[in-house]
mmCIF file of C-alpha atoms in Angstrom:
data_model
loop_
_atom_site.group_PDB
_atom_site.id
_atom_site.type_symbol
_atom_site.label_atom_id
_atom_site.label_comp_id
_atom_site.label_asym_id
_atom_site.label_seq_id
_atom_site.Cartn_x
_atom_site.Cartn_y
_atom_site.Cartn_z
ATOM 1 C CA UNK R 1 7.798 6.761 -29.501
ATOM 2 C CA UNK R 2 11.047 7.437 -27.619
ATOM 3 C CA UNK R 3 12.263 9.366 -25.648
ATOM 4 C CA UNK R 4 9.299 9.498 -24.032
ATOM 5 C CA UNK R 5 8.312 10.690 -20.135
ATOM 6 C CA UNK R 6 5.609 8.848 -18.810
ATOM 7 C CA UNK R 7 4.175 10.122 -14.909
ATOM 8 C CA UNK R 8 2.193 7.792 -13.122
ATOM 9 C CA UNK R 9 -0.614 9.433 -11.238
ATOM 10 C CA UNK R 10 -1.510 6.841 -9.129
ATOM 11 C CA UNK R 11 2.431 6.557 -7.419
ATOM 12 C CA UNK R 12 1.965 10.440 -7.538
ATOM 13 C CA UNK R 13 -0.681 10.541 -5.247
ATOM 14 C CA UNK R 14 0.200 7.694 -3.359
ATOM 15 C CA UNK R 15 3.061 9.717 -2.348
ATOM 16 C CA UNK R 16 1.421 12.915 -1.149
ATOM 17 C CA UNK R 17 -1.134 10.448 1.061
ATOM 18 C CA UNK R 18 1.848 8.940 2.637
ATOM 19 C CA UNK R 19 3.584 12.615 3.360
ATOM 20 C CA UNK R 20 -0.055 13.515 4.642
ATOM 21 C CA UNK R 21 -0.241 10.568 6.549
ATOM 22 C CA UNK R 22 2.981 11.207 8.299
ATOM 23 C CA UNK R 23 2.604 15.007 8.627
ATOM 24 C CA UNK R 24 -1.189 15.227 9.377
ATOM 25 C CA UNK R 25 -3.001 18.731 9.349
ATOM 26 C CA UNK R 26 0.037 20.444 8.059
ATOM 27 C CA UNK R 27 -0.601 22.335 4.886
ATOM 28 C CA UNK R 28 1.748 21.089 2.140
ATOM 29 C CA UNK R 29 3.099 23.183 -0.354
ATOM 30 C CA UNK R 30 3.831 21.885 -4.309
ATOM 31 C CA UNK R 31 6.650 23.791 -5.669
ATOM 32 C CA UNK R 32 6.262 22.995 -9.376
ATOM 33 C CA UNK R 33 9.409 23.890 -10.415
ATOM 34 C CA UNK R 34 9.964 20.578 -9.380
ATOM 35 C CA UNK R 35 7.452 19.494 -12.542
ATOM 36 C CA UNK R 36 5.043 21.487 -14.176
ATOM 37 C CA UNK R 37 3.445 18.665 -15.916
ATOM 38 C CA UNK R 38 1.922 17.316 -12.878
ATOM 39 C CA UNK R 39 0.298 20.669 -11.692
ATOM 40 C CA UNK R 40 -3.085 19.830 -13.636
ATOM 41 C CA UNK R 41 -3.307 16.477 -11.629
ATOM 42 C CA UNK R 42 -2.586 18.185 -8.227
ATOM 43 C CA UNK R 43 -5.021 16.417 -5.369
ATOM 44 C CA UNK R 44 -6.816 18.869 -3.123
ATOM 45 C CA UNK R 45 -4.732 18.425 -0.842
ATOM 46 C CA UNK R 46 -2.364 20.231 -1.762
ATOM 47 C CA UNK R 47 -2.492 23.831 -0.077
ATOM 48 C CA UNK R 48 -0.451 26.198 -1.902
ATOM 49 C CA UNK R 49 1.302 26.086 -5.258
ATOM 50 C CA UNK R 50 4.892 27.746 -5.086
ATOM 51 C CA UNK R 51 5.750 29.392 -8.375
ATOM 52 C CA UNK R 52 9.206 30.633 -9.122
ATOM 53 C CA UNK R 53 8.979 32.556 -12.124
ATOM 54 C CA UNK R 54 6.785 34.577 -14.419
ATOM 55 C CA UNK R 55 6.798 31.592 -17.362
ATOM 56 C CA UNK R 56 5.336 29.382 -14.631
ATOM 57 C CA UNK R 57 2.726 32.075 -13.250
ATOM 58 C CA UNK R 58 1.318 32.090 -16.918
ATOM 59 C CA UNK R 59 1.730 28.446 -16.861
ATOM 60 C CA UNK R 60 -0.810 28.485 -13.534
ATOM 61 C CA UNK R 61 -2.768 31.534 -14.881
ATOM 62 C CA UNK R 62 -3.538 29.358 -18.627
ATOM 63 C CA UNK R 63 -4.808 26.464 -16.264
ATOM 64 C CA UNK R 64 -6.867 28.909 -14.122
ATOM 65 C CA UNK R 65 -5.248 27.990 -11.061
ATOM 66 C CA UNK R 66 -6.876 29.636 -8.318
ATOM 67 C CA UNK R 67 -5.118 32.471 -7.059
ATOM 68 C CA UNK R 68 -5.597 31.268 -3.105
ATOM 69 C CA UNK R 69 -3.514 28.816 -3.889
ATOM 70 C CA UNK R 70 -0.658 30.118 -5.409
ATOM 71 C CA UNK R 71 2.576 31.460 -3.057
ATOM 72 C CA UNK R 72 4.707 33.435 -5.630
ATOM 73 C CA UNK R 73 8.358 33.025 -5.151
ATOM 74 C CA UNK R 74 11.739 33.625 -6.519
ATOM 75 C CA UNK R 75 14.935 35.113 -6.634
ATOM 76 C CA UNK R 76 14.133 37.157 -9.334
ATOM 77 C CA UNK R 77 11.440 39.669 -9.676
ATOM 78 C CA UNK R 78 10.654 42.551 -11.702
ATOM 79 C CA UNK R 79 8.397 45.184 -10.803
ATOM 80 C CA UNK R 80 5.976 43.470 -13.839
ATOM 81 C CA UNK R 81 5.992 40.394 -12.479
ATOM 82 C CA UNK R 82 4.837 41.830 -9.238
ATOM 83 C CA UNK R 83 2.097 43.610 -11.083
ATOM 84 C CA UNK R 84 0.853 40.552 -12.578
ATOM 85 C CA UNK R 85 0.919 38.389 -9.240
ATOM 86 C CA UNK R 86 -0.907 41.150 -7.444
ATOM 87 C CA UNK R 87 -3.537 41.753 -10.332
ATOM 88 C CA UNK R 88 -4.149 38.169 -10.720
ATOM 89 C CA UNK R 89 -4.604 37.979 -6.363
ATOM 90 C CA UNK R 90 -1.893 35.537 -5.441
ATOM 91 C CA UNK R 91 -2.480 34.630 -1.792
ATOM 92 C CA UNK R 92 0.869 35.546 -0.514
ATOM 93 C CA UNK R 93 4.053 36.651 -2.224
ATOM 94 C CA UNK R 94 7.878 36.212 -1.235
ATOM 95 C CA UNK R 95 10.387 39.095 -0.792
ATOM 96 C CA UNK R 96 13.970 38.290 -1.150
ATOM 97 C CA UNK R 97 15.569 41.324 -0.597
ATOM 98 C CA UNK R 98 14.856 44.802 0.513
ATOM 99 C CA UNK R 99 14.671 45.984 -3.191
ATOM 100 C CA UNK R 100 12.093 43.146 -3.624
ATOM 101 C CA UNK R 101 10.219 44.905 -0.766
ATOM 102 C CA UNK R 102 10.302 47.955 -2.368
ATOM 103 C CA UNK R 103 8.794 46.927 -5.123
ATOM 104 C CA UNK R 104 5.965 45.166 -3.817
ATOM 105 C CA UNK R 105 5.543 48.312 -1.592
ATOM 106 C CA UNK R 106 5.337 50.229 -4.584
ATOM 107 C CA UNK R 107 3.278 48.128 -6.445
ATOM 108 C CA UNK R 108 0.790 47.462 -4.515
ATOM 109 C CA UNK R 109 0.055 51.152 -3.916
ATOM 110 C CA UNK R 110 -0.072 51.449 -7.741
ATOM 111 C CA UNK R 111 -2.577 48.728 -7.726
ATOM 112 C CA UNK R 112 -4.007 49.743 -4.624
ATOM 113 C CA UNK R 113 -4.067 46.322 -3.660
ATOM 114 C CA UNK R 114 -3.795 44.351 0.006
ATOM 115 C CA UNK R 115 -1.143 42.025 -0.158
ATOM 116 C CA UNK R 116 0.411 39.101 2.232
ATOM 117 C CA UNK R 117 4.042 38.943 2.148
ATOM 118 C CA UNK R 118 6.681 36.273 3.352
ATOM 119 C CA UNK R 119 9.836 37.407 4.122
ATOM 120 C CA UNK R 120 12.651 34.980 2.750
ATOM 121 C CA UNK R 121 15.497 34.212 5.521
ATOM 122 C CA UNK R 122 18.390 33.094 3.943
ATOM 123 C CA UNK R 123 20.307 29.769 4.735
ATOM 124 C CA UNK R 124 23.821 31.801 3.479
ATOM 125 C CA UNK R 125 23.288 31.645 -0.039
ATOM 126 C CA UNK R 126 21.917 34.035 -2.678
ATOM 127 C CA UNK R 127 18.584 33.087 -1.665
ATOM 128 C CA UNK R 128 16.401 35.381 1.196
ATOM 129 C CA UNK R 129 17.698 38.295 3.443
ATOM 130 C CA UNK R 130 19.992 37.964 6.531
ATOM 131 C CA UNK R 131 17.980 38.491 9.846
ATOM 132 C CA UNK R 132 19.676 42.043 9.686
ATOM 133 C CA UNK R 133 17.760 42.965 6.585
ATOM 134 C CA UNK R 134 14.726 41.577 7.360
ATOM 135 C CA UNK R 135 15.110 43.628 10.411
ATOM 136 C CA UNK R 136 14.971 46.249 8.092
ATOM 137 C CA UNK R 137 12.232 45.555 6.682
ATOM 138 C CA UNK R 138 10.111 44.723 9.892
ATOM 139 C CA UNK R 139 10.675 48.427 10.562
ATOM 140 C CA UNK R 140 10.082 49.971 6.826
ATOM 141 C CA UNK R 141 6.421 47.928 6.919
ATOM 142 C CA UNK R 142 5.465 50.095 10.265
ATOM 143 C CA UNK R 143 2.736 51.995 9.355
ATOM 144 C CA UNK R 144 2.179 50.736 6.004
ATOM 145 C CA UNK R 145 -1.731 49.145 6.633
ATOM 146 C CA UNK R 146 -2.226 47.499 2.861
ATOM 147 C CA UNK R 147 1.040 45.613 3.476
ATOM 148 C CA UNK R 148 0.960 42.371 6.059
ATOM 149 C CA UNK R 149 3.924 40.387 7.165
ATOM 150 C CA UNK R 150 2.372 36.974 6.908
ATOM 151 C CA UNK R 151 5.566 35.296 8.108
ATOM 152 C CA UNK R 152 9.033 33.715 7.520
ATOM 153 C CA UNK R 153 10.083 31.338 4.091
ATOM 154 C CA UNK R 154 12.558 28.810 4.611
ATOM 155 C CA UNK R 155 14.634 26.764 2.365
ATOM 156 C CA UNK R 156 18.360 25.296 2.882
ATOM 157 C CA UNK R 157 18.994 23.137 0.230
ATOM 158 C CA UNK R 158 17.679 19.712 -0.976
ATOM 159 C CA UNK R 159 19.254 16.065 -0.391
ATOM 160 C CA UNK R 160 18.788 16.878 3.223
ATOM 161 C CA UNK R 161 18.177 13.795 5.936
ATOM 162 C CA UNK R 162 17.159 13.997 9.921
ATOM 163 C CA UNK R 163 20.218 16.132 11.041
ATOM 164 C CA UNK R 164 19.932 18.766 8.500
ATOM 165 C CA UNK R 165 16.003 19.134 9.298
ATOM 166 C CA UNK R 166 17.288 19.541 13.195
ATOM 167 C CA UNK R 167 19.577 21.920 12.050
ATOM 168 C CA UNK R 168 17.163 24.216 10.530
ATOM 169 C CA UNK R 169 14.290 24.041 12.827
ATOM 170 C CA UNK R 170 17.264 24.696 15.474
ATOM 171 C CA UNK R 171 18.115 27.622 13.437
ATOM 172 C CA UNK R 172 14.389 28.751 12.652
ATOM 173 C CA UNK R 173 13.587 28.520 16.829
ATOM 174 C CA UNK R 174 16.713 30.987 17.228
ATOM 175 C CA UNK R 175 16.084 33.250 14.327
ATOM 176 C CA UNK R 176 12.244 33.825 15.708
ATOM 177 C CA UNK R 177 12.770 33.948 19.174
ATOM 178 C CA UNK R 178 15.446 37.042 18.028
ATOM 179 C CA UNK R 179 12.749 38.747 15.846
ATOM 180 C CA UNK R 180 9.909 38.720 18.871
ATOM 181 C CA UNK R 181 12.673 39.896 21.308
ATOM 182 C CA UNK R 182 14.310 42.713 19.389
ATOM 183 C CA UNK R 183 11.254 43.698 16.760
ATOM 184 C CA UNK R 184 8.177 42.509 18.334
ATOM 185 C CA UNK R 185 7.621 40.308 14.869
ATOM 186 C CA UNK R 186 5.141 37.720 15.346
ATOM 187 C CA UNK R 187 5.577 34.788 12.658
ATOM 188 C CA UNK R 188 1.930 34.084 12.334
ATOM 189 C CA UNK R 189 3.237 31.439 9.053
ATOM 190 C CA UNK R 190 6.310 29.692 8.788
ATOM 191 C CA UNK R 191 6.897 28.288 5.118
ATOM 192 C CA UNK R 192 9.704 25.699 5.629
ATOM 193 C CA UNK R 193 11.695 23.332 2.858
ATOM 194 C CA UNK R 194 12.488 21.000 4.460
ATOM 195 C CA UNK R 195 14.084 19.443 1.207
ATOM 196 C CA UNK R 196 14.111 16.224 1.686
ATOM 197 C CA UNK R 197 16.751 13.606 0.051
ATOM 198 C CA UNK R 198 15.205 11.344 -2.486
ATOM 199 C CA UNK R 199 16.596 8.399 -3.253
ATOM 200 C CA UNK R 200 17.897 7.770 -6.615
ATOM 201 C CA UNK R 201 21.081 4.744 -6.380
ATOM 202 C CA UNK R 202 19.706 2.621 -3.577
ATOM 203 C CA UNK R 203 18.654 -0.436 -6.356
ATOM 204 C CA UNK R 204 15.497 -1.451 -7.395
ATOM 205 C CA UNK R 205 12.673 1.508 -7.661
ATOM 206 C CA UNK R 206 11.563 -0.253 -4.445
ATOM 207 C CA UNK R 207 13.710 -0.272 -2.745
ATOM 208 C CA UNK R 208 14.809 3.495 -3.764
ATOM 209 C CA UNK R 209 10.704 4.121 -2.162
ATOM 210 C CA UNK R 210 11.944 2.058 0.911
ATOM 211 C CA UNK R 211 14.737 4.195 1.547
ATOM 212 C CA UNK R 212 12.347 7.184 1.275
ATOM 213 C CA UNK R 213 9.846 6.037 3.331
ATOM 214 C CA UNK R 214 12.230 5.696 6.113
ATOM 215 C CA UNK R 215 13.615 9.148 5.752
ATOM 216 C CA UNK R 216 10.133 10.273 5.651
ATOM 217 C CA UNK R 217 9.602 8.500 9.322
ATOM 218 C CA UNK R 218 12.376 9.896 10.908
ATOM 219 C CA UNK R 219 11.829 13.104 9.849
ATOM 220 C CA UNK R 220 8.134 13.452 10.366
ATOM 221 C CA UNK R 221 8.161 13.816 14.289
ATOM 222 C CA UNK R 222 10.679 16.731 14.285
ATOM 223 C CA UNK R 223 8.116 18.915 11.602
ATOM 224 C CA UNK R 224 5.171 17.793 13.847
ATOM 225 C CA UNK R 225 6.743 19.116 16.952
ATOM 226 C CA UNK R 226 7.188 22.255 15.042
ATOM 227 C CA UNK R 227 3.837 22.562 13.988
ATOM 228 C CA UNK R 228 3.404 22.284 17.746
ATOM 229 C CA UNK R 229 4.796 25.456 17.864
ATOM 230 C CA UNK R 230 3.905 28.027 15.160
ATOM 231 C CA UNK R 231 1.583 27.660 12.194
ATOM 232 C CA UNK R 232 3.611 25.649 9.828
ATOM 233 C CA UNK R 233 3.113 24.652 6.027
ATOM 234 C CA UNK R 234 5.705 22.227 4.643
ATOM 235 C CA UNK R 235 7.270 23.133 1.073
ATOM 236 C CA UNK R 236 8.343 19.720 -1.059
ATOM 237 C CA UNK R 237 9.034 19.022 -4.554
ATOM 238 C CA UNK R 238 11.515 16.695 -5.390
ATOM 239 C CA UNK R 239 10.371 14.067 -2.529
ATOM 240 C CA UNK R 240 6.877 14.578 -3.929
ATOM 241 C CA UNK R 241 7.256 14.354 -7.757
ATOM 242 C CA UNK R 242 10.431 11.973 -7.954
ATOM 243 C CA UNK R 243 8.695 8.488 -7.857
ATOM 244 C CA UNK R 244 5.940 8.955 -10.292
ATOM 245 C CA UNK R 245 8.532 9.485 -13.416
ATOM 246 C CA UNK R 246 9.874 6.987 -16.048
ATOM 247 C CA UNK R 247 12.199 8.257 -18.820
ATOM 248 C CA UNK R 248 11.887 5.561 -21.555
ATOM 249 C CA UNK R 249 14.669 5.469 -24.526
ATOM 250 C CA UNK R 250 15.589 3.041 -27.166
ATOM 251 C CA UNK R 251 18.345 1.637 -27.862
ATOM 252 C CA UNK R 252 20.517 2.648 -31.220
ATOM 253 C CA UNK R 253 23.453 1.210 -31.500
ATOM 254 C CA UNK R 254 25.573 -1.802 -29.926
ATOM 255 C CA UNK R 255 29.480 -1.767 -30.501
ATOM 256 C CA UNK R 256 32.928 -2.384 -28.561
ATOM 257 C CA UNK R 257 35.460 -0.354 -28.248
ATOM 258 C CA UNK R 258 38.700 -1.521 -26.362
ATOM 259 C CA UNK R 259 36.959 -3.584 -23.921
ATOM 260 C CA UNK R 260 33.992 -1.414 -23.188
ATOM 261 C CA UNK R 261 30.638 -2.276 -24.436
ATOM 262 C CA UNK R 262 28.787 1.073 -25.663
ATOM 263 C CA UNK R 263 25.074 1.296 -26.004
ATOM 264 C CA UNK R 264 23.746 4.153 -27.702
ATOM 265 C CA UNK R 265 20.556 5.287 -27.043
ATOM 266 C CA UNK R 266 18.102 8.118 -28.579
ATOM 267 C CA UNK R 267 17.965 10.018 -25.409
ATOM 268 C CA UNK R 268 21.245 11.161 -23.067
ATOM 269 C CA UNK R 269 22.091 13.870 -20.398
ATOM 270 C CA UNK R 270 19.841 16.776 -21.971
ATOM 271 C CA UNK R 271 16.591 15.060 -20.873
ATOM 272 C CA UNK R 272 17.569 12.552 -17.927
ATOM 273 C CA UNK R 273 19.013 13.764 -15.587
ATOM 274 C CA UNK R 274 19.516 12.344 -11.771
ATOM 275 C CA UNK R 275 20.487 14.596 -8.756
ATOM 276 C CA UNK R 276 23.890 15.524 -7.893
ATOM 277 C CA UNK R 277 27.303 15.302 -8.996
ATOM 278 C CA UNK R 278 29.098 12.278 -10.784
ATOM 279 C CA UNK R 279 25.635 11.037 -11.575
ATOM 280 C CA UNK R 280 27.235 8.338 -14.018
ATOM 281 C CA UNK R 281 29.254 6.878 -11.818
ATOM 282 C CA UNK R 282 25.444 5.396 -10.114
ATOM 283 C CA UNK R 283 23.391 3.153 -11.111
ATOM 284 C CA UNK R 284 19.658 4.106 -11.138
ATOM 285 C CA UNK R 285 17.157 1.696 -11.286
ATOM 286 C CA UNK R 286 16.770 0.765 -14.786
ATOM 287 C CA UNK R 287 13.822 -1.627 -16.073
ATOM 288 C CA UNK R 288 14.171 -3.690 -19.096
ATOM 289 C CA UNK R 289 10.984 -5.604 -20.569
ATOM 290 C CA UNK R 290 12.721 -9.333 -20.586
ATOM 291 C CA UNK R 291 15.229 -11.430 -18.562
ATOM 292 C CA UNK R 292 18.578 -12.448 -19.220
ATOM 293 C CA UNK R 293 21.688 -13.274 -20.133
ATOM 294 C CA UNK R 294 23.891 -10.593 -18.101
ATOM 295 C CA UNK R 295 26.275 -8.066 -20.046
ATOM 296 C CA UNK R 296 28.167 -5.177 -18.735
ATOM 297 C CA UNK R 297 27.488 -1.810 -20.754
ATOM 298 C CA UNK R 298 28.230 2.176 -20.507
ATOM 299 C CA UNK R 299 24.716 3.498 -22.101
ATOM 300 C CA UNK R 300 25.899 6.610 -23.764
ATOM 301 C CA UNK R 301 23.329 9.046 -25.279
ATOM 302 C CA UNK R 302 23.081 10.588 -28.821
ATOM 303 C CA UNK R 303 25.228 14.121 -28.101
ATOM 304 C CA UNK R 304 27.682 14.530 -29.976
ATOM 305 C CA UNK R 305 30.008 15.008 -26.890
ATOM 306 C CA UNK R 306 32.308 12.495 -24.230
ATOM 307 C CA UNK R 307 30.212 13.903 -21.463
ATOM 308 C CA UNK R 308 26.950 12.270 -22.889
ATOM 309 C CA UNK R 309 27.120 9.366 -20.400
ATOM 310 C CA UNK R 310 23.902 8.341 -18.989
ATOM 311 C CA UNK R 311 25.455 5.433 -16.947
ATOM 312 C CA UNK R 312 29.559 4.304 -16.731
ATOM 313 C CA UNK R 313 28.882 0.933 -15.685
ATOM 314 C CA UNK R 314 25.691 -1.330 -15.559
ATOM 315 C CA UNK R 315 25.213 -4.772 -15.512
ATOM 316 C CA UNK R 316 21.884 -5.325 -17.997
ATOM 317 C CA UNK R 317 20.163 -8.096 -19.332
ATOM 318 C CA UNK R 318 21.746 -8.174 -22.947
ATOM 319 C CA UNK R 319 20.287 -6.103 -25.318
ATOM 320 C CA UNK R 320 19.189 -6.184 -29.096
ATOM 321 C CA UNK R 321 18.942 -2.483 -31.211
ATOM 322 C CA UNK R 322 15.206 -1.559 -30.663
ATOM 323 C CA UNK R 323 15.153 -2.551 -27.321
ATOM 324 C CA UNK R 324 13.879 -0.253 -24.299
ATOM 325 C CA UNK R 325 15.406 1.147 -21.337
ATOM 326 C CA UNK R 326 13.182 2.574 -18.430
ATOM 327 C CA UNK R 327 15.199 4.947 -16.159
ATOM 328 C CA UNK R 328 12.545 4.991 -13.133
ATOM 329 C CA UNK R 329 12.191 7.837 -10.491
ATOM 330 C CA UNK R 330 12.791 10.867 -12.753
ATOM 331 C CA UNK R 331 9.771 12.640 -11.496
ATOM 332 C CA UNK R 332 11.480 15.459 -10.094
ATOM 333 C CA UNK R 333 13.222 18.382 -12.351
ATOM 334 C CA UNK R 334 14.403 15.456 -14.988
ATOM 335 C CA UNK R 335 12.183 16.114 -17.364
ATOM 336 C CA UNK R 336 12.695 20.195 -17.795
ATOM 337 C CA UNK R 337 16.477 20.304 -16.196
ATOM 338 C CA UNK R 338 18.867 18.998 -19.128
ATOM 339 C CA UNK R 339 19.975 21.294 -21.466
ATOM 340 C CA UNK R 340 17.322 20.034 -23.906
ATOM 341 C CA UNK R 341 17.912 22.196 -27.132
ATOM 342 C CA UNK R 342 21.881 20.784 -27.357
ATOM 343 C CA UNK R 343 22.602 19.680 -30.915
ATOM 344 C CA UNK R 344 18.411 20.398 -31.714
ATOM 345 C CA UNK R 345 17.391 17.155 -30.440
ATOM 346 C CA UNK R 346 13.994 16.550 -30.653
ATOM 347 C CA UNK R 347 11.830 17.074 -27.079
ATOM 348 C CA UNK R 348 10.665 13.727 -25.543
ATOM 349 C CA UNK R 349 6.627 13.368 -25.788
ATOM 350 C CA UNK R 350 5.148 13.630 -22.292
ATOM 351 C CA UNK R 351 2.498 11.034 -20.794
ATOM 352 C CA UNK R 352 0.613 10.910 -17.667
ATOM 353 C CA UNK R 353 -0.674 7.269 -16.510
ATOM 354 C CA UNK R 354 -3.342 5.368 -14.075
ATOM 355 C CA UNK R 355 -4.821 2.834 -13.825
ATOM 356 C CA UNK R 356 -8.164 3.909 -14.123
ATOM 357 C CA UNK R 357 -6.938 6.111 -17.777
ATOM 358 C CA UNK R 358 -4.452 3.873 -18.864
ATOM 359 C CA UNK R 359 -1.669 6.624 -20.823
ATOM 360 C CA UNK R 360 -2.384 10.271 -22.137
ATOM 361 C CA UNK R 361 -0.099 11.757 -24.206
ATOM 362 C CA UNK R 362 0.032 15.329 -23.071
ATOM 363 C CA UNK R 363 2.240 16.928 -25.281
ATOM 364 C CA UNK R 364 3.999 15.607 -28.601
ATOM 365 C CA UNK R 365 7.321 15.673 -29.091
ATOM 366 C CA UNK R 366 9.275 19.257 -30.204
ATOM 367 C CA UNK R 367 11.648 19.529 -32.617
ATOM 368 C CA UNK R 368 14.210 21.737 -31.253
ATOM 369 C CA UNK R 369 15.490 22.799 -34.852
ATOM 370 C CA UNK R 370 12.206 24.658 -35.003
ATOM 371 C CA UNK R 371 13.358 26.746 -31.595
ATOM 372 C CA UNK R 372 17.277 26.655 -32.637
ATOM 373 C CA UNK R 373 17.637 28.726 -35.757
ATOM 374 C CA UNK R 374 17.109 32.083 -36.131
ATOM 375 C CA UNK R 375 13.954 34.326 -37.782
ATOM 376 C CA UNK R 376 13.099 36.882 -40.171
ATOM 377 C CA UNK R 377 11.627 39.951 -37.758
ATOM 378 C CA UNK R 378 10.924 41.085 -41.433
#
């Protein structure tokens, strides 16, 4: 049934071998913000799980993830959330502020619990502390012997190729050498993003991999150097989970208007959705199950809105109503970005694939009405 997400294992973990590959003996982080569906199927070789909020800690808690594994982030905590982390013996645990300090300070003496902490330095957005308040906070953990400052977390943004990553390790050299000079503050673990770009408009879903690959190549011998240096573990999502997806939607309707050629299709922007802005204007590599005759078309989605354009201009084998369109590489954030409950479409079903399992639905299809109307509290 459509719209569907299918993930294919097998490209899945054919990606993390090849980041291992390039990156060997550096821990690698899964930040499954990126996509939650995939956190079941996680190799072993994946170190640490980075969870952003307390819907996906009781998403890792339901599947038992073990709590060694799990680095709990986010902008946003509560002092519950904190509670819950600590009780459940998260391995280390982010502070973004000095409030966030606080109340892991204060929690944790509640608890009476040990906890690891990573202090988040901010790139200059509303993410992490400036070195000033970490600073702060170097000198407010003095003394305090169930609290340990396990090291720095690092994160700048995503889309980011070789000069950006020599930017921030630039950056991360300077900010460290400060904190040993002026605090004493030994970084015994650096947690860096490196975010890197993956590729969505470069053609064919090969040649979108190529283009990865050789970002992944140039970037590689700058994050082993700084391994070199300081006890590193390298934070990806989207240049993980990207590949693996397929978003797969029918088409609905044919018809001309002027002299563009609309297809409709049962999907649209609420569940596919590509990185940055103007997506629409690109093409992403689109798979169609014959060969033919070529016909431009804008592939609009079923919203009822002008902004429900999926792609502006595409050049497509000519299509019949009933026919399927697979938009490949939406592994990454796709499937839980869009604003899904618009107009109480229903929820795509959800399949992982291999070749060894063939394709498991994981979960069925929502209807959003069911979430979108109110409730007797009666």
């Amino acid at each position: 049934m459509t719209p569907s997400y299918v993930f294919d294992l097998d490209i899945f973990n054919k990606r993390i071998d090849d980041i291992r590959g390039a990156i060997p003996g550096i821990p690698l982080v899964y930040s499954i913000k990126a996509n939650p569906f995939l956190l079941p199927y996680l190799p072993d070789t994946i170190a640490h799980i980075e969870v952003c909020s307390p819907g996906e800690f009781s998403i890792c808690r339901e599947l038992q993830v073990s709590p060694g594994k799990m680095i709990y982030s986010g902008v946003m905590k509560e002092e519950t959330d904190i509670a819950e982390a600590l009780t459940y013996g998260a391995d280390l645990i982010t502070a973004e502020s000095i409030r966030h300090f606080e109340l892991i300070r204060d929690a944790a003496a509640k608890l009476k619990k040990k906890v690891s902490i990573l202090l988040r330095l901010s790139s200059g957005n509303q993410f992490g502390m400036s070195v000033g308040d970490i600073r702060t906070v170097l000198t407010m953990a003095e003394g305090l012997e169930d609290l340990h400052i396990a090291g720095l977390h690092y994160y700048s943004g995503t889309a980011k190729k070789k000069k950006q990553v020599e930017a921030d390790i630039g950056h991360l050299a300077k900010v460290l050498h400060e904190l040993k000079a002026e605090c004493g503050f030994t970084c015994e673990l650096l947690e860096y993003g490196p975010g890197l770009s993956a590729e969505y408009f470069a053609g064919t879903a090969d040649e979108c991999e190529t283009k990865d690959m050789e970002l992944l190549a140039e970037t590689a011998p700058l994050i082993n150097e700084l391994s070199e240096r300081i006890n590193l573990s390298i934070e990806l999502g989207r240049f993980i989970a990207a590949p693996c997806g397929t978003y797969e939607t029918a088409v609905k309707d044919l018809k001309t208007v002027g002299d563009v050629d609309y297809m409709i299709v049962d999907g649209g922007t609420h569940q596919v959705k590509y990185f940055g802005p103007n997506a629409a204007m690109k093409i992403p590599p689109i798979e169609q199950d014959h060969e033919g005759s070529k016909k431009e078309y804008m592939i609009c989605g079923s919203l009822c809105t002008t902004a429900d354009v999926l792609v502006r201009n595409v050049s497509l084998s000519e299509v019949s109503v009933g026919d399927v369109l697979r938009f490949k590489r939406t592994g990454a954030y796709s499937v839980t970005e869009g604003p899904v409950l618009f107009l109480s479409r229903r929820l795509p079903e959800i399949y992982v694939s291999s070749q060894a399992e063939g394709r498991v639905l994981i979960r069925k299809g929502i209807e959003a009405y069911s979430i979108n109307k109110g409730q007797s509290l009666e």
